[in-house]
PDB file of C-alpha atoms in Angstrom:
ATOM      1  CA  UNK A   1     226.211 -45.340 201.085  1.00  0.00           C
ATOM      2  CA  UNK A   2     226.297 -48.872 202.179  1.00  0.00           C
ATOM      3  CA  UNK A   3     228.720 -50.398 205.026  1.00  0.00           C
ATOM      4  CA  UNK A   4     231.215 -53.008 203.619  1.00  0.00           C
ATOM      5  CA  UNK A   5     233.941 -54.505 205.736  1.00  0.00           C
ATOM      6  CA  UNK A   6     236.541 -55.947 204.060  1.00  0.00           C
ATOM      7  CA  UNK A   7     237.698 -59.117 206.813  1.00  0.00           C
ATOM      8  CA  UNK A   8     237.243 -62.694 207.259  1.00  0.00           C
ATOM      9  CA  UNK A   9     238.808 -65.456 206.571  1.00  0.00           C
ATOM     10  CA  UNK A  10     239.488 -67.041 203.037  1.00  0.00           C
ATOM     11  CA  UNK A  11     237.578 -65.140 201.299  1.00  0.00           C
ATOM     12  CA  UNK A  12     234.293 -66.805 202.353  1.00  0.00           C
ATOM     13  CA  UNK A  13     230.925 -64.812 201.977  1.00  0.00           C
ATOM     14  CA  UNK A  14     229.436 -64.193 204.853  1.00  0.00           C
ATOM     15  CA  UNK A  15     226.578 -61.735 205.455  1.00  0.00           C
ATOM     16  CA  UNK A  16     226.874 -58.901 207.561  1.00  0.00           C
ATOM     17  CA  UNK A  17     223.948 -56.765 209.541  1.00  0.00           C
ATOM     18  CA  UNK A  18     223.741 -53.043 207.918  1.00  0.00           C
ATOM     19  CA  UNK A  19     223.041 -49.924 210.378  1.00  0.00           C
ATOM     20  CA  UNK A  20     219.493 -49.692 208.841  1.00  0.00           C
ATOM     21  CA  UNK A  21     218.835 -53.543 209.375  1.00  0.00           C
ATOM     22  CA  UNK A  22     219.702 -54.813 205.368  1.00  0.00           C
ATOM     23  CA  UNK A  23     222.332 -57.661 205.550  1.00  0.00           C
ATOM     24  CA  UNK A  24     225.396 -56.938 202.946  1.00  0.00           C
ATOM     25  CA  UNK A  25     227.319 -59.018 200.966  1.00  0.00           C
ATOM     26  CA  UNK A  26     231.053 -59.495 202.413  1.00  0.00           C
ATOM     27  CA  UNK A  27     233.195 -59.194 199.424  1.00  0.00           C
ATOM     28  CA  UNK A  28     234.426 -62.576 197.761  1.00  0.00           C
ATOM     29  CA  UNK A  29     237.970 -63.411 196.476  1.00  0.00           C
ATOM     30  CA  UNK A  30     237.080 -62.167 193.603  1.00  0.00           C
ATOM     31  CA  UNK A  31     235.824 -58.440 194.517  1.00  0.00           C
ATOM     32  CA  UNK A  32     239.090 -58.293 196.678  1.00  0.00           C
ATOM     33  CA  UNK A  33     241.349 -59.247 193.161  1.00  0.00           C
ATOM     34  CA  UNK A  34     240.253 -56.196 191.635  1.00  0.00           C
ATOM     35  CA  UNK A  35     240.431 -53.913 193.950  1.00  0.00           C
ATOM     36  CA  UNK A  36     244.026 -55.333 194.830  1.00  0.00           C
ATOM     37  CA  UNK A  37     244.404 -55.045 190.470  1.00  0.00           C
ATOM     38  CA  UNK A  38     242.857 -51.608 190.377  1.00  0.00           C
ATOM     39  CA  UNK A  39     245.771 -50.520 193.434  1.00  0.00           C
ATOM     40  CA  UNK A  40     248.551 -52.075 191.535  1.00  0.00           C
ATOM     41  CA  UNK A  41     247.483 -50.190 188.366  1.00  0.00           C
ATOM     42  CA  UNK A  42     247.048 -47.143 189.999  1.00  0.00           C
ATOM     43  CA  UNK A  43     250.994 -47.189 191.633  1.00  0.00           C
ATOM     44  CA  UNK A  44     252.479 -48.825 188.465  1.00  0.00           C
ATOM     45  CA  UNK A  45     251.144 -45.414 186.361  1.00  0.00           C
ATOM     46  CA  UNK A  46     252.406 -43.710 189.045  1.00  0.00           C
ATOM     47  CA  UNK A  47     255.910 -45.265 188.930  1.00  0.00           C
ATOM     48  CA  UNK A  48     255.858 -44.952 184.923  1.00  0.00           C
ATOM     49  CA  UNK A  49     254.539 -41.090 185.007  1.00  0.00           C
ATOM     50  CA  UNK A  50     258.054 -40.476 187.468  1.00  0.00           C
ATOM     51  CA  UNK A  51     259.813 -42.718 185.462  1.00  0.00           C
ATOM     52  CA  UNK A  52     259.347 -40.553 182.326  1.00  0.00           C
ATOM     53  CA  UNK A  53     259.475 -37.396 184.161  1.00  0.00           C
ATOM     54  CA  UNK A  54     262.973 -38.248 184.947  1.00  0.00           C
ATOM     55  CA  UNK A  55     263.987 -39.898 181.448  1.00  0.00           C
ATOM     56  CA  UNK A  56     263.443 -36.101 180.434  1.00  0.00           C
ATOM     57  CA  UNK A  57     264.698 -34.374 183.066  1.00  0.00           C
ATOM     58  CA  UNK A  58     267.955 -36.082 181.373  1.00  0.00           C
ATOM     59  CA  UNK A  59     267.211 -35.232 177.789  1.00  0.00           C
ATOM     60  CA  UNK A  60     267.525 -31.773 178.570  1.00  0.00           C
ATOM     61  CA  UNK A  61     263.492 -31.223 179.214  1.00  0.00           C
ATOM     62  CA  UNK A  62     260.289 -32.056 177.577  1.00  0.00           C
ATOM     63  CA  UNK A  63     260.006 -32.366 173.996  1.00  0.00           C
ATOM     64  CA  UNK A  64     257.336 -31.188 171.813  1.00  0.00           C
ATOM     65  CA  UNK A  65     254.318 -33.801 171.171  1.00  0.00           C
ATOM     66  CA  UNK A  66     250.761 -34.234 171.560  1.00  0.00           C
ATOM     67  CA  UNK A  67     250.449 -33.233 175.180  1.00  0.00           C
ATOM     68  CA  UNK A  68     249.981 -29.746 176.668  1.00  0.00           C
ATOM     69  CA  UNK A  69     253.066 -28.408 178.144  1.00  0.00           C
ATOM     70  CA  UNK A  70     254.378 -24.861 179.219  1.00  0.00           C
ATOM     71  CA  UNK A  71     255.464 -24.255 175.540  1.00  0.00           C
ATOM     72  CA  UNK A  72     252.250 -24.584 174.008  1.00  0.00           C
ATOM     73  CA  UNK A  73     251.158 -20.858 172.484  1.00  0.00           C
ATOM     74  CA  UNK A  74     248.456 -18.996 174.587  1.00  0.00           C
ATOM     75  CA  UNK A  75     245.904 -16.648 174.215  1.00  0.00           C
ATOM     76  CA  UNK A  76     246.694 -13.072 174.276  1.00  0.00           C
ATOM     77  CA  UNK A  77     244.385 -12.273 177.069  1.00  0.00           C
ATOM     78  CA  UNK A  78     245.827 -15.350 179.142  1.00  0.00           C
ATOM     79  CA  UNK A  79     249.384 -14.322 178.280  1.00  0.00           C
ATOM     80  CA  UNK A  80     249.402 -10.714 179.574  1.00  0.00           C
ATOM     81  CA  UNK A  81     247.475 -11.725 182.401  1.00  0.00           C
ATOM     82  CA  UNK A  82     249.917 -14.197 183.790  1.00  0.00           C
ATOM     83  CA  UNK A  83     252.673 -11.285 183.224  1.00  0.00           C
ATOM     84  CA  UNK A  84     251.018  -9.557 185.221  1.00  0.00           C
ATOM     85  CA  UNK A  85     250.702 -11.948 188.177  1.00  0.00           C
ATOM     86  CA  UNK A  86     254.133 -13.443 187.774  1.00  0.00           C
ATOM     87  CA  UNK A  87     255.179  -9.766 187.920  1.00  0.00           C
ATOM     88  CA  UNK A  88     252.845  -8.712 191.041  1.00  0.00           C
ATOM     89  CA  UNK A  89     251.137  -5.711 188.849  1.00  0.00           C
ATOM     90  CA  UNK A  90     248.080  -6.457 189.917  1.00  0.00           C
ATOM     91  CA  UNK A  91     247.075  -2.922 191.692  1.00  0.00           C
ATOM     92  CA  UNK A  92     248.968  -0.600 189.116  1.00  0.00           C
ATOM     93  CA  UNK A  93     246.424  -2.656 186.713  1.00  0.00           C
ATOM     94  CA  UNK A  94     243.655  -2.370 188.288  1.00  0.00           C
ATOM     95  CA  UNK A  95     244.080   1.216 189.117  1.00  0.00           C
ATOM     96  CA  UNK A  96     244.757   1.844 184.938  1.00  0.00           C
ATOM     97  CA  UNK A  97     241.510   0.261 184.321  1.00  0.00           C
ATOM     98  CA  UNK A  98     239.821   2.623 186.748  1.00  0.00           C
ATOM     99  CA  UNK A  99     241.170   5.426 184.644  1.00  0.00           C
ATOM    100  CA  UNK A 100     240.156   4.325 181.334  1.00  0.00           C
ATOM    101  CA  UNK A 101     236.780   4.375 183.376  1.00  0.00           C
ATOM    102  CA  UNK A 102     236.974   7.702 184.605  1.00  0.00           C
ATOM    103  CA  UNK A 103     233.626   9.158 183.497  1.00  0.00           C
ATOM    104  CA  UNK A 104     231.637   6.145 184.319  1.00  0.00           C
ATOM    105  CA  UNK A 105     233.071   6.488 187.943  1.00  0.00           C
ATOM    106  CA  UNK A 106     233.170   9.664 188.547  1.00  0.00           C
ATOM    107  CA  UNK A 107     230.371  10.878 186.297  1.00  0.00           C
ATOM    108  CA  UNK A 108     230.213  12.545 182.842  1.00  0.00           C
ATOM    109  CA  UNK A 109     230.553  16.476 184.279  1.00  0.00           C
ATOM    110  CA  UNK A 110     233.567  16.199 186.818  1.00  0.00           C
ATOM    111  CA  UNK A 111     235.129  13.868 183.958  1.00  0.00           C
ATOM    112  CA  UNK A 112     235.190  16.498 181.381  1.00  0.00           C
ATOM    113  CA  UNK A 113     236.850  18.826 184.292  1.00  0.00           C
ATOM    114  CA  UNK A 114     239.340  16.671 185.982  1.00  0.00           C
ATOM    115  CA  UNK A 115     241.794  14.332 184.680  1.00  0.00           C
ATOM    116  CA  UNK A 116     243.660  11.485 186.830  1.00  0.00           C
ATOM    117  CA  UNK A 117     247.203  12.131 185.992  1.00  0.00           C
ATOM    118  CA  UNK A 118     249.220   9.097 187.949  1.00  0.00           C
ATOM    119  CA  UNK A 119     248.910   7.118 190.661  1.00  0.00           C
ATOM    120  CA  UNK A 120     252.206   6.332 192.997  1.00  0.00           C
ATOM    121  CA  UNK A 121     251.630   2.478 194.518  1.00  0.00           C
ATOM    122  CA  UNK A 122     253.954   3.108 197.448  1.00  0.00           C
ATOM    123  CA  UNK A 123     252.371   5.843 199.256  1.00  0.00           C
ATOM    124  CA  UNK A 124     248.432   4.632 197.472  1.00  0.00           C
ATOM    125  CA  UNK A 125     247.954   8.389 196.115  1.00  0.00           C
ATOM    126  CA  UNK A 126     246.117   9.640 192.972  1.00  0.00           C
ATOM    127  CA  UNK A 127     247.041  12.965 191.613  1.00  0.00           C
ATOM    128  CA  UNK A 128     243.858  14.277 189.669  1.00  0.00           C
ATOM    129  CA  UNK A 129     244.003  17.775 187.496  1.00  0.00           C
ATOM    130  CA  UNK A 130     241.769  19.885 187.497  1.00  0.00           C
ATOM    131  CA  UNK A 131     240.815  22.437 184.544  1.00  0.00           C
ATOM    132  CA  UNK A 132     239.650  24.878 186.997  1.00  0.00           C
ATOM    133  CA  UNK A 133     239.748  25.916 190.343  1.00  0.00           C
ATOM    134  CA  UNK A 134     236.138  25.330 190.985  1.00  0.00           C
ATOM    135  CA  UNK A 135     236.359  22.319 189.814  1.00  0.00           C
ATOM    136  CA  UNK A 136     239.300  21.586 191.767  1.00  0.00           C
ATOM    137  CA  UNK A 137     237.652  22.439 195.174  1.00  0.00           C
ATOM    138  CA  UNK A 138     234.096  20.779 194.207  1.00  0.00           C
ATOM    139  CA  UNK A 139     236.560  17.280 193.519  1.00  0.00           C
ATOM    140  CA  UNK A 140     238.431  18.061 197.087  1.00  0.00           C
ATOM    141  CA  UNK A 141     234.727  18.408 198.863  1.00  0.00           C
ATOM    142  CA  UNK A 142     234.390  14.964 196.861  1.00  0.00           C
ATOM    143  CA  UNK A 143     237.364  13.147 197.784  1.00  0.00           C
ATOM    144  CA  UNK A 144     235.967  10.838 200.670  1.00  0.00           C
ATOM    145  CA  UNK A 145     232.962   9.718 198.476  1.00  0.00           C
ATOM    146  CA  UNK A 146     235.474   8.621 195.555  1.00  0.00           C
ATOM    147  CA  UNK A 147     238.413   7.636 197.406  1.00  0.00           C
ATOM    148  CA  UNK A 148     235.205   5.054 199.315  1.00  0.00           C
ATOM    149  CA  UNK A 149     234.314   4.290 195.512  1.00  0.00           C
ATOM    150  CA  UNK A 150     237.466   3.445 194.357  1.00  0.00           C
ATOM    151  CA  UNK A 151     238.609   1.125 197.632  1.00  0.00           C
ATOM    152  CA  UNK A 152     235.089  -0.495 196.912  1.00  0.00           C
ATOM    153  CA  UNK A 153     235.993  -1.013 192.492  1.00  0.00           C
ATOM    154  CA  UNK A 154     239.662  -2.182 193.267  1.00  0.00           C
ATOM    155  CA  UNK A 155     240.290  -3.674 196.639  1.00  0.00           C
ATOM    156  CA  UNK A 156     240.442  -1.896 200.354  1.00  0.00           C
ATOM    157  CA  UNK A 157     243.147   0.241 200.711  1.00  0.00           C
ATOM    158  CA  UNK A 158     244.497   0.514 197.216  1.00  0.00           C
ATOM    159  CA  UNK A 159     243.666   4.134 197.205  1.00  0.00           C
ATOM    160  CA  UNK A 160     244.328   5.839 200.067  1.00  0.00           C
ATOM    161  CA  UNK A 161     244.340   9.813 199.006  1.00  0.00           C
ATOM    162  CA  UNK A 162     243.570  11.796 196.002  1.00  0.00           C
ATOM    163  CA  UNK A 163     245.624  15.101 195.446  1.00  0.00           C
ATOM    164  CA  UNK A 164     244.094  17.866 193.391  1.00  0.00           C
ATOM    165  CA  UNK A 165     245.793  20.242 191.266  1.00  0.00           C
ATOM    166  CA  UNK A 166     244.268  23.229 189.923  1.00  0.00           C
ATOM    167  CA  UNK A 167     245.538  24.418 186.498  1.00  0.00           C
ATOM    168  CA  UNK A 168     248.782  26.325 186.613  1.00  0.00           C
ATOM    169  CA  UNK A 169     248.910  29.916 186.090  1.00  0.00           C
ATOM    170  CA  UNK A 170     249.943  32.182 183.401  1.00  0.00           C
ATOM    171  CA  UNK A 171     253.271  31.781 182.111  1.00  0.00           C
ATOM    172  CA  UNK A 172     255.647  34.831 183.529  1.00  0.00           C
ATOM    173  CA  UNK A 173     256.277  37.802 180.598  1.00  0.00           C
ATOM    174  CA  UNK A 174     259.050  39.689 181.022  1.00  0.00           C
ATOM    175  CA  UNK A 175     259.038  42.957 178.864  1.00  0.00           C
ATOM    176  CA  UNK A 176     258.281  46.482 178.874  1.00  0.00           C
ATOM    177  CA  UNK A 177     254.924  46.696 180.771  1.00  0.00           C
ATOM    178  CA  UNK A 178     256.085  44.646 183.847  1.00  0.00           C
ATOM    179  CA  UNK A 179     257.409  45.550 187.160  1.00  0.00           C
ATOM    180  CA  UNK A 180     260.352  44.037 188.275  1.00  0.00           C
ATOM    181  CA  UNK A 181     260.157  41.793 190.943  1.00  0.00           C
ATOM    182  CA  UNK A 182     256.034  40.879 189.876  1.00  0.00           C
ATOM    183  CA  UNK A 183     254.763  37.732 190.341  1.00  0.00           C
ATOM    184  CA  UNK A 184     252.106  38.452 188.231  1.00  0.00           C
ATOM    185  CA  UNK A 185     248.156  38.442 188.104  1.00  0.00           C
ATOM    186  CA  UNK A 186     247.014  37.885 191.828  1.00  0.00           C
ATOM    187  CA  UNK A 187     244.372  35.062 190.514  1.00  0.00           C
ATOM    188  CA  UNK A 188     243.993  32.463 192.572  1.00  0.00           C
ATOM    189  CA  UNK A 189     245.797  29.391 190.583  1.00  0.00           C
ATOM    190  CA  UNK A 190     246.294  26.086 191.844  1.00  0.00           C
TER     191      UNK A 190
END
């Protein structure tokens, strides 16, 4: 980078002492003219771009042309995912990608045994069900380990618990062969 002073007198060259000893040039009348042209070109767009801006802010808005504008058609990919930042779904997103990635997170054998049903973004919960109820206590003695994995996939804090249900039990008969008042098969469901 070189050390130019723009001073002096009528525009007269005169030659200045450099930090590392060179002399430089100081500018002439003519290096000053275009940089004073370059600045007056530079505000005059400027004064032309509001100019315009305002000529269609009275029209009603822009009109269609050769320029990009906000009306111009969009990828698909770009389109849903400014809906979903203009609409601050960001986490529920993220968290829906996670379970179309269930087995790859969670691995192949407790994917074909547990299911993520929902996930509630106020309270940061995900409600998993289970097909059994050893599978259902092996994914509770799990729970740390994935809740860690899934903070580290979607963000710190985005998942904060994961609730386990076992599989439900037995609907209730009523009929010939039951007691009243039975609650039925003393399995332990859920």
């Amino acid at each position: 980078m070189s050390d130019i002073t723009f001073g002096g007198a009528g525009g007269a060259s005169e030659e200045r002492p450099a930090e590392s000893g060179r002399k430089v040039p100081e500018p002439s009348g003519v290096d000053l003219a275009r940089v004073a042209l370059r600045a007056a070109k530079e505000q005059a767009r400027a004064r032309g771009a509001a100019a315009q801006q305002k000529k269609q802010a009275r029209r009603g808005g822009l009109r269609s042309g050769a320029r990009a504008d906000g009306r111009d058609p969009m990828a698909l990919g770009a389109a849903i995912n400014r809906l979903i930042t203009e609409r601050g779904w960001e986490t529920p997103a993220a968290v829906g990608g996670v379970m179309g990635r269930w087995p790859q997170i969670v691995g192949a054998d407790l994917a074909r045994h547990c299911v993520p049903q929902r996930y509630d973004e106020d309270e940061r919960v995900l409600t998993v069900l289970c097909d059994s109820t050893a599978w259902a206590t092996q994914l509770r003695l799990l729970a740390p380990q994935l809740v860690a994995r899934l903070n580290e996939d979607l963000g710190h804090g985005t998942v904060k618990l994961i609730k386990v249900h076992g599989p439900g039990g037995p609907a209730s008969r009523f009929g010939p062969l039951r007691a009243p008042g039975s609650t039925g098969p003393g399995d332990t469901y859920g």
